[in-house]
Coordinates of C-alpha atoms in Angstrom, one line a residue:
M1 CA -93.2 117.7 37.6
S2 CA -97.0 118.5 36.8
S3 CA -99.3 118.5 39.6
A4 CA -101.7 115.5 37.7
A5 CA -98.4 113.8 37.5
A6 CA -98.0 114.3 41.3
N7 CA -101.1 113.1 42.8
V8 CA -100.8 110.1 40.5
T9 CA -101.5 106.8 42.5
L10 CA -98.6 104.2 41.6
R11 CA -98.9 100.7 42.1
R12 CA -96.5 97.3 41.3
L13 CA -96.9 94.5 39.3
H14 CA -97.6 91.4 40.7
P15 CA -95.5 89.6 42.8
A16 CA -95.2 86.4 40.6
S17 CA -93.7 88.9 37.7
L18 CA -90.4 87.8 40.2
L19 CA -91.3 84.0 39.7
F20 CA -91.6 84.6 35.7
H21 CA -88.2 86.7 35.7
W22 CA -86.6 84.1 37.6
F23 CA -87.8 81.4 35.3
A24 CA -86.5 83.6 32.3
L25 CA -83.0 83.8 34.2
A26 CA -82.9 80.2 34.4
R27 CA -83.7 79.1 31.0
Q28 CA -80.6 81.8 29.7
L29 CA -78.1 80.5 32.4
V30 CA -78.9 77.4 33.6
F31 CA -76.8 75.2 30.3
P32 CA -73.7 77.8 30.1
L33 CA -73.5 78.1 34.2
V34 CA -73.5 74.3 33.8
L35 CA -71.0 74.3 30.8
L36 CA -68.8 76.5 32.8
A37 CA -68.8 74.4 36.3
L38 CA -68.2 70.9 34.1
Q39 CA -64.8 72.8 32.6
L40 CA -63.3 74.2 35.4
R41 CA -64.8 71.0 38.3
R42 CA -61.4 69.3 38.3
D43 CA -59.2 71.8 39.6
R44 CA -61.4 74.6 40.7
T45 CA -64.2 72.7 42.5
D46 CA -65.0 75.3 45.2
W47 CA -63.9 78.6 43.6
V48 CA -66.4 77.8 40.7
I49 CA -69.2 76.8 43.7
Y50 CA -68.7 80.0 45.1
A51 CA -69.1 82.5 42.0
L52 CA -71.6 80.4 40.6
A53 CA -73.9 81.2 44.2
G54 CA -72.6 84.7 43.8
V55 CA -74.3 85.6 40.7
V56 CA -77.4 83.2 41.5
V57 CA -77.7 85.8 44.8
L58 CA -76.7 88.8 42.3
L59 CA -79.3 88.4 39.8
V60 CA -81.7 87.2 43.1
I61 CA -81.3 90.9 44.7
G62 CA -81.5 92.3 41.0
S63 CA -84.5 90.9 40.2
I64 CA -86.2 92.3 43.7
A65 CA -84.8 95.7 43.3
R66 CA -86.0 96.1 39.8
Y67 CA -89.5 94.7 40.7
L68 CA -89.7 97.0 44.0
S69 CA -88.5 99.9 41.0
T70 CA -91.2 99.5 38.6
R71 CA -94.4 101.2 39.0
F72 CA -97.1 102.3 36.9
G73 CA -100.5 104.2 37.0
L74 CA -103.5 106.4 34.9
S75 CA -103.3 109.8 35.6
E76 CA -106.2 112.2 34.0
D77 CA -104.5 112.1 30.4
A78 CA -101.4 110.5 30.5
L79 CA -100.0 106.5 31.1
H80 CA -97.2 107.1 34.0
Y81 CA -94.4 104.4 34.4
R82 CA -91.1 104.2 36.5
S83 CA -88.1 101.5 36.1
G84 CA -84.8 100.9 36.9
V85 CA -82.6 100.6 40.0
L86 CA -79.0 102.1 39.5
S87 CA -80.0 104.5 36.4
R88 CA -83.9 105.4 36.7
Q89 CA -86.3 106.3 33.9
S90 CA -89.6 107.9 34.0
R91 CA -92.2 107.7 31.0
V92 CA -95.3 109.7 31.0
I93 CA -97.6 108.6 28.0
P94 CA -100.3 110.9 26.6
F95 CA -103.6 109.2 26.1
G96 CA -103.8 110.4 22.4
R97 CA -100.0 109.1 21.9
I98 CA -100.8 105.7 22.2
Q99 CA -100.5 103.6 19.2
S100 CA -101.6 100.3 20.2
V101 CA -102.1 98.1 23.4
N102 CA -101.6 94.4 23.5
V103 CA -102.1 91.8 25.5
Q104 CA -100.4 88.5 25.5
Q105 CA -100.2 84.9 27.7
S106 CA -97.4 82.6 27.2
A107 CA -98.3 78.9 28.6
L108 CA -97.0 79.1 31.9
Q109 CA -98.8 82.5 32.0
R110 CA -102.1 80.7 31.2
V111 CA -101.7 78.1 33.6
L112 CA -101.7 80.8 36.5
A113 CA -104.3 83.2 35.2
M114 CA -101.8 86.0 34.6
G115 CA -100.8 88.0 31.8
E116 CA -98.3 90.9 30.4
M117 CA -99.6 94.3 28.8
R118 CA -97.6 96.6 26.1
V119 CA -98.2 99.4 25.2
E120 CA -96.9 101.2 22.3
T121 CA -96.7 105.1 20.5
A122 CA -96.0 106.0 17.3
T123 CA -92.3 106.3 17.6
T124 CA -89.5 102.9 15.6
G125 CA -88.0 102.1 18.8
S126 CA -86.8 98.5 19.1
S127 CA -90.2 97.6 21.6
A128 CA -92.8 98.4 23.0
E129 CA -92.4 102.2 24.9
V130 CA -94.3 100.1 28.3
T131 CA -94.0 96.6 29.3
L132 CA -95.8 95.6 32.1
R133 CA -95.3 92.1 33.3
V134 CA -96.5 90.6 34.8
L135 CA -100.5 90.8 35.8
R136 CA -103.3 88.9 36.5
W137 CA -105.0 88.5 33.0
R138 CA -108.3 89.7 34.1
D139 CA -106.5 93.0 35.3
A140 CA -104.4 93.4 31.9
Q141 CA -107.4 92.7 30.4
M142 CA -109.3 95.6 32.0
L143 CA -106.2 98.0 32.1
R144 CA -106.3 97.5 27.9
E145 CA -109.8 98.2 28.0
Q146 CA -109.4 101.5 30.0
L147 CA -106.2 102.5 27.9
V148 CA -109.0 102.3 24.7
R149 CA -111.7 104.3 26.2
E150 CA -109.1 107.0 27.1
R151 CA -107.2 107.1 24.0
R152 CA -110.9 107.1 21.7
S153 CA -111.8 110.3 24.1
A154 CA -108.6 112.2 24.2
L155 CA -108.4 111.4 20.4
A156 CA -112.4 112.9 20.1
S157 CA -111.2 115.9 21.8
S158 CA -108.9 116.9 19.9
A159 CA -110.0 117.8 16.9
P160 CA -107.9 120.7 15.4
I161 CA -104.6 120.7 16.9
V162 CA -101.0 119.9 15.8
A163 CA -101.3 122.5 12.7
E164 CA -97.4 122.2 11.6
A165 CA -97.6 118.5 11.8
V166 CA -94.6 116.7 9.5
G167 CA -95.3 113.5 8.0
A168 CA -98.0 110.6 8.3
T169 CA -97.1 109.8 12.1
A170 CA -97.5 113.1 13.7
R171 CA -100.8 113.3 11.8
A172 CA -101.3 109.6 12.8
A173 CA -100.9 110.8 16.7
S174 CA -102.8 113.8 16.2
A175 CA -105.7 113.0 14.0
P176 CA -109.6 113.9 14.8
V177 CA -111.8 110.7 15.5
E178 CA -115.3 111.0 17.0
E179 CA -116.3 109.2 19.9
V180 CA -118.1 106.0 18.5
E181 CA -119.3 102.8 20.1
A182 CA -116.8 100.1 20.7
T183 CA -118.7 97.2 20.2
P184 CA -117.2 94.1 18.9
S185 CA -118.4 93.9 15.7
M186 CA -116.4 90.2 13.7
I187 CA -114.5 90.5 10.6
A188 CA -112.5 87.0 9.9
S189 CA -112.0 84.2 12.0
L190 CA -110.1 81.0 10.5
D191 CA -111.4 77.1 12.0
V192 CA -108.5 74.8 12.0
E193 CA -108.8 73.1 8.9
Q194 CA -107.9 76.8 7.4
L195 CA -104.9 76.8 9.4
M196 CA -103.6 73.4 8.6
V197 CA -104.0 75.2 4.9
A198 CA -102.1 78.2 6.1
G199 CA -99.3 75.7 8.3
G200 CA -99.0 73.4 5.1
T201 CA -98.6 76.0 2.2
S202 CA -96.1 78.0 4.4
N203 CA -92.4 77.5 3.5
N204 CA -90.6 75.6 6.1
V205 CA -89.2 72.8 4.8
G206 CA -85.5 75.0 4.2
V207 CA -85.5 76.2 8.2
L208 CA -86.5 72.6 9.3
L209 CA -83.1 70.8 6.8
A210 CA -80.9 74.5 8.0
L211 CA -81.6 72.9 11.7
L212 CA -81.4 69.5 11.0
F213 CA -78.2 70.1 9.8
S214 CA -76.8 72.8 11.8
G215 CA -77.7 71.0 15.0
C216 CA -75.4 67.4 13.5
E217 CA -72.9 69.7 12.8
R218 CA -72.9 71.2 16.7
I219 CA -72.8 67.7 17.5
R220 CA -70.0 66.5 15.3
S221 CA -67.9 69.7 16.4
S222 CA -68.7 69.3 20.1
F223 CA -68.6 65.8 20.7
F224 CA -67.4 63.7 17.8
D225 CA -64.3 65.6 16.5
D226 CA -63.6 62.3 14.1
L227 CA -66.9 61.6 12.5
D228 CA -66.6 63.4 9.0
L229 CA -70.6 63.8 8.0
A230 CA -70.2 64.9 5.1
N231 CA -67.4 62.2 3.6
G232 CA -69.7 59.5 5.4
I233 CA -72.9 60.6 3.7
V234 CA -70.9 60.5 0.4
G235 CA -69.0 57.4 0.9
S236 CA -72.2 55.6 2.2
V237 CA -73.9 57.3 -1.6
G238 CA -70.8 55.8 -3.3
S239 CA -71.5 52.1 -1.5
V240 CA -74.7 52.1 -2.1
S241 CA -74.5 52.8 -5.8
S242 CA -71.5 50.5 -7.1
A243 CA -74.3 48.1 -5.4
I244 CA -77.5 48.7 -6.9
G245 CA -77.1 50.8 -9.1
G246 CA -77.0 55.2 -9.9
V247 CA -80.8 55.3 -10.2
S248 CA -81.6 52.8 -7.6
A249 CA -79.8 54.2 -5.2
L250 CA -81.5 57.6 -6.2
A251 CA -84.7 56.6 -5.4
L252 CA -83.6 54.7 -2.3
F253 CA -82.2 57.7 -1.7
L254 CA -85.2 60.1 -2.1
L255 CA -87.5 57.6 -0.2
L256 CA -85.6 56.8 3.0
L257 CA -84.0 60.8 3.7
V258 CA -86.0 63.4 1.1
V259 CA -89.2 62.4 1.8
P260 CA -89.3 61.7 5.0
L261 CA -87.6 65.0 5.8
L262 CA -90.6 67.2 3.7
V263 CA -93.0 64.5 5.3
A264 CA -91.6 66.3 8.9
S265 CA -91.3 69.1 8.2
W266 CA -94.6 69.9 6.6
L267 CA -96.1 68.4 9.8
V268 CA -93.6 70.8 11.9
S269 CA -95.4 73.5 9.6
V270 CA -98.6 72.2 10.1
G271 CA -98.5 72.0 13.6
G272 CA -97.1 75.4 14.5
S273 CA -99.4 77.0 12.3
V274 CA -102.6 75.7 14.7
V275 CA -100.7 76.3 17.5
R276 CA -99.9 79.8 16.9
Y277 CA -103.2 80.8 15.6
Y278 CA -105.8 78.5 17.2
G279 CA -108.6 80.3 17.9
F280 CA -108.3 83.4 15.4
T281 CA -110.4 86.5 15.4
L282 CA -110.4 89.5 13.8
E283 CA -112.8 92.4 14.8
R284 CA -113.4 95.4 14.9
V285 CA -113.6 97.3 18.3
G286 CA -114.4 100.6 17.8
R287 CA -111.7 102.4 15.1
D288 CA -109.3 99.6 16.4
L289 CA -108.4 96.3 14.9
R290 CA -108.2 94.2 17.5
R291 CA -106.8 89.5 16.9
R292 CA -106.8 87.4 19.2
H293 CA -104.9 83.4 18.5
G294 CA -102.9 81.2 20.2
L295 CA -103.6 77.8 21.4
F296 CA -100.6 77.3 24.7
S297 CA -99.3 80.9 24.6
R298 CA -102.5 83.7 24.0
V299 CA -102.2 87.7 21.9
E300 CA -104.7 89.8 22.2
A301 CA -103.6 92.7 19.6
S302 CA -105.4 95.6 18.6
V303 CA -104.0 98.5 16.1
P304 CA -106.0 101.9 15.2
V305 CA -107.1 101.6 12.1
Q306 CA -106.3 105.4 11.4
R307 CA -102.6 104.8 11.9
A308 CA -102.8 101.9 8.9
Q309 CA -100.3 103.0 6.7
A310 CA -100.4 99.9 3.9
L311 CA -101.3 96.4 3.0
R312 CA -99.1 94.0 2.4
F313 CA -100.9 90.7 0.9
H314 CA -97.9 87.9 0.0
Q315 CA -98.2 84.5 -1.9
S316 CA -95.5 82.3 -1.2
V317 CA -94.3 79.5 -4.0
L318 CA -97.2 76.8 -2.3
R319 CA -99.4 79.3 -2.1
R320 CA -99.8 80.7 -6.0
P321 CA -101.7 77.5 -7.3
F322 CA -104.3 77.7 -4.6
D323 CA -104.7 81.8 -5.5
L324 CA -103.8 82.3 -1.1
G325 CA -101.4 84.2 0.5
E326 CA -101.1 86.1 4.0
L327 CA -102.3 89.5 4.4
H328 CA -99.9 91.9 6.8
L329 CA -100.4 95.7 8.1
V330 CA -98.4 98.1 8.7
S331 CA -99.0 100.7 10.9
A332 CA -97.4 104.1 11.7
G333 CA -94.4 103.2 15.1
A334 CA -95.2 99.8 15.3
S335 CA -92.3 98.3 17.3
R336 CA -89.7 96.2 16.0
G337 CA -89.5 93.7 18.6
G338 CA -91.2 90.1 18.6
E339 CA -93.9 89.6 15.7
A340 CA -92.9 93.2 14.1
A341 CA -89.3 91.9 14.2
A342 CA -89.9 88.7 12.4
S343 CA -91.8 90.1 9.5
G344 CA -90.0 93.8 8.7
G345 CA -92.2 95.3 10.9
R346 CA -95.6 94.5 9.7
Q347 CA -98.1 92.7 11.8
V348 CA -100.0 89.4 10.5
L349 CA -103.7 91.1 9.9
L350 CA -105.0 87.4 8.3
P351 CA -102.5 84.3 8.0
I352 CA -104.4 82.9 5.1
L353 CA -106.4 85.1 2.8
K354 CA -108.4 83.8 -0.5
R355 CA -106.8 86.4 -3.6
A356 CA -110.7 86.5 -4.8
S357 CA -111.8 88.1 -1.2
L358 CA -108.8 90.7 -0.8
A359 CA -110.6 93.6 -2.5
A360 CA -113.7 92.7 -0.2
F361 CA -111.5 93.3 2.6
V362 CA -109.5 96.3 2.4
P363 CA -112.1 98.6 3.1
E364 CA -111.9 96.9 6.6
V365 CA -108.8 99.1 7.1
F366 CA -108.8 101.7 4.9
P367 CA -113.2 102.7 4.4
A368 CA -113.1 104.8 2.0
A369 CA -110.9 102.5 -0.5
S370 CA -112.4 101.0 -3.8
L371 CA -110.5 99.2 -5.6
E372 CA -112.6 95.7 -6.8
R373 CA -111.6 96.9 -10.2
V374 CA -107.9 97.4 -9.3
L375 CA -107.7 94.4 -8.1
T376 CA -108.8 91.9 -10.2
A377 CA -107.6 93.6 -13.3
P378 CA -105.0 91.0 -14.8
M379 CA -101.7 92.6 -15.5
R380 CA -102.1 92.9 -18.9
D381 CA -105.4 95.2 -18.5
G382 CA -104.4 98.7 -19.6
L383 CA -104.9 99.8 -16.2
W384 CA -101.2 98.8 -15.3
R385 CA -98.3 101.2 -15.8
R386 CA -95.7 97.8 -16.4
P387 CA -91.8 97.9 -17.2
R388 CA -90.8 97.1 -21.2
P389 CA -89.9 93.4 -22.6
I390 CA -86.8 94.8 -22.4
A391 CA -85.9 95.2 -18.8
A392 CA -86.2 91.2 -18.4
A393 CA -82.5 91.5 -20.1
R394 CA -81.7 94.1 -17.4
I395 CA -82.6 91.7 -14.8
A396 CA -81.3 89.2 -16.6
L397 CA -78.0 90.8 -16.8
D398 CA -78.1 92.0 -13.2
S399 CA -78.5 88.5 -12.0
T400 CA -75.6 87.3 -14.2
I401 CA -73.1 89.0 -12.9
S402 CA -74.2 88.4 -9.2
W403 CA -73.9 84.4 -10.8
G404 CA -70.7 85.1 -11.9
M405 CA -69.4 86.2 -8.6
V406 CA -70.1 83.2 -6.9
M407 CA -69.1 81.1 -9.3
A408 CA -65.5 82.7 -9.3
L409 CA -65.7 81.9 -5.5
V410 CA -67.2 78.3 -6.5
M411 CA -63.7 78.3 -9.3
W412 CA -61.7 78.7 -6.4
W413 CA -63.1 76.9 -3.9
R414 CA -64.2 73.8 -6.2
P415 CA -62.9 74.2 -9.9
E416 CA -64.5 70.8 -10.8
W417 CA -68.2 72.0 -9.6
A418 CA -67.9 75.2 -12.2
L419 CA -69.6 73.1 -15.2
R420 CA -72.3 71.5 -12.8
M421 CA -73.8 75.1 -12.0
L422 CA -74.3 76.0 -15.4
W423 CA -77.5 75.0 -15.8
L424 CA -78.0 78.0 -13.0
L425 CA -77.8 80.5 -16.0
P426 CA -80.1 79.7 -18.6
L427 CA -82.8 79.2 -15.0
L428 CA -81.9 82.9 -14.6
W429 CA -82.6 84.2 -17.5
V430 CA -85.8 82.2 -17.6
L431 CA -86.6 83.9 -14.1
A432 CA -86.1 87.7 -14.9
V433 CA -88.6 87.1 -17.7
V434 CA -91.4 86.2 -15.2
R435 CA -90.0 88.8 -12.7
R436 CA -90.4 91.5 -15.8
R437 CA -94.2 90.2 -16.0
A438 CA -94.7 90.1 -12.3
R439 CA -94.5 93.6 -12.1
G440 CA -96.8 96.8 -12.4
L441 CA -98.0 99.7 -10.9
L442 CA -101.8 100.9 -10.8
M443 CA -102.9 103.8 -9.1
A444 CA -106.5 104.9 -9.2
N445 CA -108.8 106.1 -6.8
G446 CA -106.2 108.4 -4.0
Y447 CA -104.6 104.8 -3.7
V448 CA -101.4 102.9 -5.0
V449 CA -101.1 99.2 -5.9
V450 CA -97.6 97.9 -6.8
R451 CA -97.0 94.3 -7.8
A452 CA -93.5 92.6 -7.6
G453 CA -92.3 89.1 -6.9
G454 CA -91.1 86.4 -9.2
V455 CA -92.1 82.5 -8.4
A456 CA -93.7 84.2 -5.3
R457 CA -95.6 87.6 -5.9
T458 CA -96.6 90.4 -3.4
T459 CA -99.2 93.3 -3.9
M460 CA -98.7 96.2 -1.7
I461 CA -101.4 98.8 -1.3
L462 CA -100.9 102.4 -0.3
P463 CA -102.9 105.0 0.3
E464 CA -101.4 108.5 -1.0
A465 CA -102.4 110.3 1.3
K466 CA -100.4 108.2 4.1
L467 CA -97.0 108.1 1.4
Q468 CA -93.6 110.4 2.8
L469 CA -91.2 109.9 0.4
V470 CA -91.0 109.5 -3.5
E471 CA -88.2 108.6 -5.4
V472 CA -87.2 108.2 -9.0
R473 CA -83.3 106.0 -8.7
Q474 CA -81.1 104.7 -11.1
G475 CA -78.7 102.3 -11.3
P476 CA -75.7 101.8 -13.7
L477 CA -77.6 99.0 -15.5
Q478 CA -80.7 101.0 -15.3
R479 CA -78.8 104.1 -16.5
L480 CA -77.9 101.6 -19.5
F481 CA -81.1 100.6 -20.5
G482 CA -82.8 103.9 -20.1
M483 CA -85.5 103.0 -17.3
A484 CA -85.5 104.1 -13.4
S485 CA -86.7 102.6 -10.1
L486 CA -89.6 104.5 -8.2
R487 CA -89.8 103.8 -4.3
L488 CA -92.6 104.9 -2.3
T489 CA -92.2 105.5 1.6
T490 CA -95.0 105.6 4.0
A491 CA -94.5 106.1 8.0
G492 CA -94.5 102.2 8.7
T493 CA -91.7 100.0 8.9
G494 CA -92.0 97.5 6.2
G495 CA -94.6 99.5 4.1
D496 CA -92.1 100.7 1.2
A497 CA -92.6 99.4 -2.2
D498 CA -90.5 100.0 -5.2
M499 CA -91.6 99.8 -8.8
V500 CA -88.6 98.0 -10.1
D501 CA -87.4 99.2 -14.0
L502 CA -90.0 101.5 -15.4
P503 CA -88.9 103.8 -18.1
L504 CA -87.3 107.1 -17.1
A505 CA -89.9 109.4 -18.5
E506 CA -92.5 107.1 -17.0
A507 CA -91.3 107.4 -13.7
R508 CA -90.6 110.6 -13.4
S509 CA -94.4 111.0 -15.0
V510 CA -95.8 109.0 -12.0
Q511 CA -93.8 111.1 -9.6
E512 CA -95.2 114.5 -10.9
D513 CA -98.6 113.3 -11.2
L514 CA -98.5 111.8 -7.2
V515 CA -96.5 115.4 -6.3
S516 CA -99.8 117.1 -7.8
R517 CA -102.5 114.9 -6.4
L518 CA -100.9 114.5 -3.2
P519 CA -101.7 117.7 -1.9
N520 CA -104.9 118.0 -2.8
V521 CA -106.6 114.5 -1.1
V522 CA -104.6 116.0 1.9
R523 CA -106.2 119.1 2.0
H524 CA -109.4 117.3 1.2
A525 CA -108.5 114.9 4.5
R526 CA -107.8 118.2 6.9
A527 CA -108.7 121.4 5.8
G528 CA -106.0 123.8 6.6
T529 CA -102.7 121.4 7.0
A530 CA -101.9 120.7 3.4
A531 CA -98.6 122.3 3.4
A532 CA -97.3 120.9 6.5
T533 CA -98.3 117.3 5.5
R534 CA -97.1 117.2 1.8
P535 CA -94.6 114.4 1.0
I536 CA -90.6 114.7 0.3
V537 CA -90.3 114.3 -3.4
R538 CA -86.6 113.2 -4.5
S539 CA -85.1 112.3 -7.7
L540 CA -81.8 110.7 -7.3
M541 CA -80.2 110.1 -10.5
P542 CA -76.9 112.7 -11.3
E543 CA -78.3 114.0 -14.7
S544 CA -82.1 114.5 -13.4
V545 CA -83.5 117.4 -11.8
P546 CA -85.0 117.4 -8.6
H547 CA -88.8 117.5 -8.4
G548 CA -90.4 118.9 -5.7
V549 CA -93.4 120.6 -3.6

C-alpha cells in the first residue's frame, strides 16, 4: 500500500443508510415472509415465528456490520472505497479514470434531504464501481463537484501518456483535456407541456395491457382456480353478439373495453413522463454534459463529452408523424445497471427532440461535427449508400421463413386459426419494402451516419475515430442475393450500428475506405498514437479475404 493510500482519511456513510437499507429489505422480504407464515401457520406456528424472528435478527446484524465496514475517502490522486463483512474489498479509483459521477434522490431521500452518489469508470461492469448510500444531499453534491474538479485536473496534467493505448475506452480514460472554467451553461430545458407530448407519443400501451392481463391471470391462478377468464370473455361477447348483432357488439366492445384501456395507458404514459423528467435541464459544465430531472426521485447525472461514442436518435411509431424523437448518448464504459440497462447501455440525453433540431444539437456532443447537410438530406439524395430494390425480396423471404415457423406451431396448437393468419403474409412483404427504403449509410466530415428501421426509424451518428470494429457479414440469403451487412462497433454498450443489405462489393468498399481514412483521423487527433489506436477490421465470410490494417 502506498503512503498516500495509508494516510487517507476514511469516513463512514450517514447513519440513516441503515434505515434505508432496512426499508429496502422490508419491501423485498415482507410479502414472501407473510405468505410463508400463512402457509405454515396451522401446524408449525411457533417454529415459523421463531424462524422469521431469527431471519430478521440476522438481517439487522448483517446490515449494521455492512454499515460499519463501508468507508470511503479521498487522497491526493484517487478515490478510496472499502466494504464487505466476510469478504472484504478495497477499491482505489484514480481521478483521471473516473467516467462519470452521478447523484440521485428517491422520494423518501428527498423528504429527509438525503441522496446517493455513483461513480463509474470506463469499464463495462454490471453496476457502478462505487455506490455511496446514503449521504446528506448537500454533502453528496459537494463531493460530486470535488471529484469532477479533481478528474479535470488529473486529465489536464496527463497530456502525453499512454503511447500504447488500445481502443477508444483506453484513449478516453487518458485523453488530454485542458483546464476549462466549469461555469454551467444551459443547453436545453423541457417544460411540462413538452414532457406531456413526450409521454403521450411513447409506446407504453402494450406494457399496460400486458400488466393488466398478467395481473388477471395471476389472480385467477392464485385465488380463483375455477374461473376461466378467456372462455368467459369469449362467451360473453358471443351472447351479446347474438343478441344485438355482430357490428353493434364489436362497437360496444371497443367502446367499453378497448377505448378505456387505451385512454388509461395514455394517461399513465403522460403522467409517468412528467414525474420522471419534471424540471429537465441539460447543461454544459466544463467538458461535461449534466442533466437534472425528476419530480419525486431526483437525478443529477454527468457524462464527460470526450467519452461520448455515438448518438442515437429514435423515432417511434407515434412520434414519426410529428417529426419527434428521443436522443440517446452512448458513452464508453457506461454501467449496465439502472437506466443504462433499460435502454441497452444508452443514456437519455433528451427525452423529446424535433428531428429538424438534431443537426444543430450534434455539435454540443461532438464539437467538430458539421452535419447539417447530411442529416437534412433526403434518402433519395445521392450522398446516401442504400440497398438495391432486390433487398426488399431478401427481407421479405427472411420474414416469410420466420412467419412459416410460427404458422407451423399455430397449426399444431390451433389448426382453425391458420386461415385467419394468412393476411399477415402480404403485410410482411409491404413492411419489407418499407424497411428497405428506410436504410441508408453516409460518410462525411469524419462521421458515419446510419439510418434503419421500418415504421419506426433510428439514426445513429458515429465519429470515425471512435470505431473499434468494422465487420462485413453475410447470411445465407444475403450470399444468395450477393449482399452483405456492415457492422460498425464502438467502445460503448449500445453504440453499434448495422447497415444491412448493401451490395457485397459496396460493403467491402466502405470497409476499405474506413480502414484507409481512420488512421489519418486518429493521427490528426493525437500525433504518435495512430498505430496503437487503429480499429480492428474483419470480414466474416467464408469466401472473402480478410481486410485489415
